[in-house]
């Protein structure tokens, strides 16, 4: 009996020991908006969530007990998907998206600095300009993964139908037209294109695409922000830019009732051959099924473009183990060559990846050269989500005729700056 009891005790002890050695399961949630993704590293990938699902599966295989759930949300439901889930079981532990939205979450106090997990090798591999766009208060809150440079894409066949061959080029370049040339092009397209085929995209149903409208406002010389980074459109140049947007509507360049359209509506028109221009970058340009050209936004000496740095951030949801795993997942993707290379297709943040795939990434050198024409559309202001919520209603009113250009300029300055001040007053950085 004593031997049998001793044996049972030993087996029980071994069982407890084995149980104690089993890796505790920790689950994190990775959130990502609906984002198209075209990567030369994997022809099967068409969206960011597909890329993240593959990376998450590989990460789980290498880290016993780790569970990574990828959740995709519609861009129009960003507020409820991220900030609306703080302190709930659905909170994001990792977020993959553009920095211009992340600025709001940084000042929520939930997003954590990542400087202590960024190796010297990783920091040296990414251009300093991208790191600069990923910081607040001198600390790094996002690891850049890729950049998308937005310009206009235009349908060359519609240009030919309108007799505008002189503006076409057979070279793979980013073009620039003077304001007078823009006026000639838009007027000629309006005159020569068939009925129900439109000239230029415009939309104001929500905040999607608002940065493109902000860039158009610069067309008449507005610097957009003052020296303190606040909105400054109530000037001769700012009002002229807004008036140009309104004039284009009155001339019939935009689709009817464009104030009620979303950016996706105009993209669909473009793919159907019903509009001459759309906003494009390397994520959607490669899917255009017809002959097209690329041109900067009007204004300035060489036109304007916008650049969206996209990357990874981690949130502190009050669980140290989740936060540790979230940071480990971000580091894993950004330091593992296999997954880092998925940025090739857009403009990779990693210089190693860019060099490796430079011959396979369309227009990479063109985008590099065009960096000098990229404008800063956030001035790194806090509460950019709040800014976006207050900006587009004024564009709606302008397009409907409910506000004049001068009234819209004054209203945008007042409401957007109030949103920024609210971010300054209520926001805080993670301690």
Coordinates of C-alpha atoms in Angstrom, one line a residue, residues 24-248:
X24 CA -0.3 29.7 -20.9
X25 CA -2.5 30.8 -23.7
X26 CA -2.6 34.5 -24.4
X27 CA -4.9 35.9 -27.1
X28 CA -4.5 39.3 -28.9
X29 CA -6.7 41.1 -31.4
X30 CA -5.2 42.7 -34.4
X31 CA -7.4 45.2 -36.1
X32 CA -7.2 46.5 -39.7
X33 CA -9.5 48.6 -41.9
X34 CA -10.5 47.3 -45.3
X35 CA -7.3 48.0 -47.3
X36 CA -6.4 46.8 -50.7
X37 CA -2.9 45.3 -50.9
X38 CA -0.9 44.5 -53.9
X39 CA 2.4 42.8 -53.1
X40 CA 5.0 41.3 -55.5
X41 CA 6.1 38.9 -52.7
X42 CA 2.8 37.0 -52.9
X43 CA 0.5 37.2 -55.9
X44 CA -2.4 35.6 -54.0
X45 CA -2.7 38.6 -51.5
X46 CA -5.3 41.2 -52.4
X47 CA -6.0 42.8 -49.0
X48 CA -4.2 43.7 -45.8
X49 CA -6.2 41.3 -43.7
X50 CA -5.2 38.4 -45.9
X51 CA -1.5 39.3 -45.3
X52 CA -2.1 39.6 -41.6
X53 CA -3.9 36.2 -41.4
X54 CA -0.9 34.5 -42.9
X55 CA 1.6 36.3 -40.7
X56 CA -0.6 35.5 -37.6
X57 CA -0.7 31.8 -38.4
X58 CA 3.1 31.6 -38.8
X59 CA 3.5 33.6 -35.5
X60 CA 1.3 31.2 -33.6
X61 CA 3.3 28.2 -34.9
X62 CA 6.5 29.7 -33.5
X63 CA 5.0 30.9 -30.2
X64 CA 3.3 28.2 -28.2
X65 CA 0.1 29.5 -26.5
X66 CA -0.1 32.6 -28.7
X67 CA -3.4 33.3 -30.3
X68 CA -3.8 36.1 -32.8
X69 CA -7.3 37.1 -34.0
X70 CA -7.4 39.4 -37.1
X71 CA -10.5 41.6 -37.2
X72 CA -11.3 43.8 -40.3
X73 CA -13.5 46.8 -40.0
X74 CA -15.1 49.2 -42.6
X75 CA -13.2 52.5 -42.8
X76 CA -16.5 54.4 -42.3
X77 CA -16.8 52.5 -38.9
X78 CA -13.4 53.4 -37.6
X79 CA -14.5 55.2 -34.5
X80 CA -16.6 52.4 -33.1
X81 CA -14.0 49.7 -34.2
X82 CA -11.1 51.3 -32.4
X83 CA -11.8 54.0 -29.8
X84 CA -15.3 52.7 -29.3
X85 CA -13.9 49.3 -28.1
X86 CA -11.4 50.7 -25.5
X87 CA -11.7 48.8 -22.2
X88 CA -13.8 46.0 -23.7
X89 CA -13.1 42.4 -24.8
X90 CA -13.1 43.6 -28.4
X91 CA -10.3 46.2 -27.9
X92 CA -7.5 46.2 -30.4
X93 CA -4.1 45.1 -29.1
X94 CA -2.4 45.8 -32.4
X95 CA -3.6 48.2 -35.1
X96 CA -2.4 48.2 -38.7
X97 CA -3.3 51.3 -40.6
X98 CA -2.3 54.8 -41.7
X99 CA -0.6 57.2 -39.2
X100 CA -3.0 60.0 -40.0
X101 CA -5.7 58.2 -38.0
X102 CA -3.4 56.9 -35.4
X103 CA -2.6 60.4 -34.1
X104 CA -6.0 60.4 -32.4
X105 CA -5.3 57.1 -30.6
X106 CA -1.9 58.2 -29.5
X107 CA -3.4 61.0 -27.4
X108 CA -5.9 58.6 -25.9
X109 CA -3.2 57.4 -23.6
X110 CA -3.8 53.8 -24.7
X111 CA -1.2 53.5 -27.5
X112 CA 2.3 52.7 -26.2
X113 CA 5.7 54.0 -27.3
X114 CA 7.7 51.3 -29.1
X115 CA 11.2 52.8 -28.9
X116 CA 12.6 50.2 -26.6
X117 CA 11.7 47.3 -29.0
X118 CA 13.1 49.0 -32.1
X119 CA 16.6 47.7 -32.8
X120 CA 19.3 49.8 -34.2
X121 CA 19.2 47.7 -37.4
X122 CA 15.5 48.3 -37.8
X123 CA 15.8 52.0 -37.2
X124 CA 18.7 52.3 -39.7
X125 CA 16.7 50.3 -42.3
X126 CA 13.8 52.8 -42.4
X127 CA 14.2 56.3 -43.7
X128 CA 14.2 59.0 -41.0
X129 CA 11.3 60.8 -42.7
X130 CA 9.0 57.9 -42.0
X131 CA 10.1 57.7 -38.4
X132 CA 9.4 61.4 -38.1
X133 CA 5.9 60.8 -39.3
X134 CA 5.4 58.1 -36.6
X135 CA 6.2 60.1 -33.5
X136 CA 4.6 62.3 -30.9
X137 CA 6.2 64.0 -28.0
X138 CA 9.6 62.7 -29.2
X139 CA 8.5 59.0 -28.9
X140 CA 7.8 56.5 -31.6
X141 CA 4.2 55.1 -31.6
X142 CA 4.2 53.3 -35.0
X143 CA 6.6 51.1 -36.8
X144 CA 6.3 52.1 -40.5
X145 CA 5.7 49.2 -42.8
X146 CA 4.9 50.9 -46.2
X147 CA 3.9 54.2 -47.7
X148 CA 1.2 54.9 -50.4
X149 CA 1.6 58.1 -52.4
X150 CA -1.7 59.4 -53.8
X151 CA -2.0 61.2 -57.1
X152 CA -4.7 61.3 -59.8
X153 CA -4.9 58.4 -62.3
X154 CA -6.6 59.3 -65.6
X155 CA -8.2 57.3 -68.4
X156 CA -6.1 57.8 -71.6
X157 CA -8.9 56.5 -73.8
X158 CA -11.3 59.2 -72.6
X159 CA -8.5 61.8 -73.3
X160 CA -8.2 60.5 -76.9
X161 CA -11.9 60.7 -77.4
X162 CA -11.8 64.3 -76.3
X163 CA -8.9 65.1 -78.6
X164 CA -6.4 65.6 -75.8
X165 CA -3.6 63.4 -77.1
X166 CA -1.0 66.2 -76.6
X167 CA -1.3 65.6 -72.9
X168 CA -0.6 61.9 -73.1
X169 CA 2.8 60.3 -72.6
X170 CA 4.0 56.8 -73.3
X171 CA 6.5 57.0 -70.5
X172 CA 5.8 55.6 -67.0
X173 CA 6.0 59.0 -65.2
X174 CA 4.1 61.2 -62.8
X175 CA 3.0 64.1 -64.9
X176 CA 2.3 67.7 -63.8
X177 CA 0.0 70.2 -65.6
X178 CA -0.2 74.0 -65.0
X179 CA -3.4 75.5 -63.8
X180 CA -4.2 76.8 -67.3
X181 CA -3.6 73.3 -68.7
X182 CA -5.9 71.8 -66.1
X183 CA -8.6 74.3 -67.1
X184 CA -8.2 73.4 -70.8
X185 CA -8.3 69.7 -70.0
X186 CA -11.4 69.8 -67.7
X187 CA -13.3 72.1 -70.1
X188 CA -12.5 70.0 -73.1
X189 CA -13.4 66.7 -71.4
X190 CA -16.8 68.2 -70.3
X191 CA -17.5 69.3 -73.9
X192 CA -16.4 66.2 -75.7
X193 CA -17.2 63.3 -73.5
X194 CA -20.5 61.3 -74.0
X195 CA -23.5 61.9 -71.8
X196 CA -23.3 60.3 -68.4
X197 CA -19.5 60.3 -68.5
X198 CA -18.0 62.7 -66.0
X199 CA -14.7 64.6 -65.7
X200 CA -13.5 64.8 -62.1
X201 CA -14.3 62.9 -58.9
X202 CA -15.7 64.7 -55.9
X203 CA -17.4 63.3 -52.8
X204 CA -18.5 64.5 -49.4
X205 CA -20.9 61.9 -48.0
X206 CA -18.4 61.1 -45.2
X207 CA -14.8 61.7 -44.3
X208 CA -13.4 59.1 -46.7
X209 CA -11.2 60.9 -49.2
X210 CA -11.2 64.2 -47.3
X211 CA -7.4 64.5 -47.5
X212 CA -7.7 64.7 -51.3
X213 CA -10.2 67.6 -51.0
X214 CA -7.8 69.3 -48.6
X215 CA -5.1 69.0 -51.2
X216 CA -7.3 70.5 -53.9
X217 CA -7.9 73.5 -51.7
X218 CA -4.1 74.2 -51.9
X219 CA -4.4 74.6 -55.7
X220 CA -4.6 78.4 -55.6
X221 CA -1.6 78.9 -53.3
X222 CA -3.0 78.2 -49.8
X223 CA -0.5 76.8 -47.3
X224 CA -3.5 75.3 -45.5
X225 CA -1.9 75.6 -42.0
X226 CA -0.5 78.5 -40.2
X227 CA 3.0 78.5 -38.5
X228 CA 1.5 76.8 -35.4
X229 CA 0.0 74.0 -37.4
X230 CA -3.6 75.3 -37.2
X231 CA -6.1 75.4 -40.0
X232 CA -5.7 78.7 -41.9
X233 CA -8.1 78.7 -44.9
X234 CA -9.8 82.0 -44.3
X235 CA -7.3 83.7 -46.6
X236 CA -7.5 84.9 -50.2
X237 CA -5.7 81.7 -51.4
X238 CA -7.8 79.4 -49.2
X239 CA -11.1 80.9 -50.3
X240 CA -9.9 80.8 -54.0
X241 CA -9.2 77.1 -53.6
X242 CA -12.6 76.4 -52.2
X243 CA -14.2 78.6 -54.8
X244 CA -12.5 76.6 -57.6
X245 CA -14.0 73.4 -56.1
X246 CA -17.5 75.0 -56.2
X247 CA -16.9 76.4 -59.7
X248 CA -16.1 73.0 -61.0

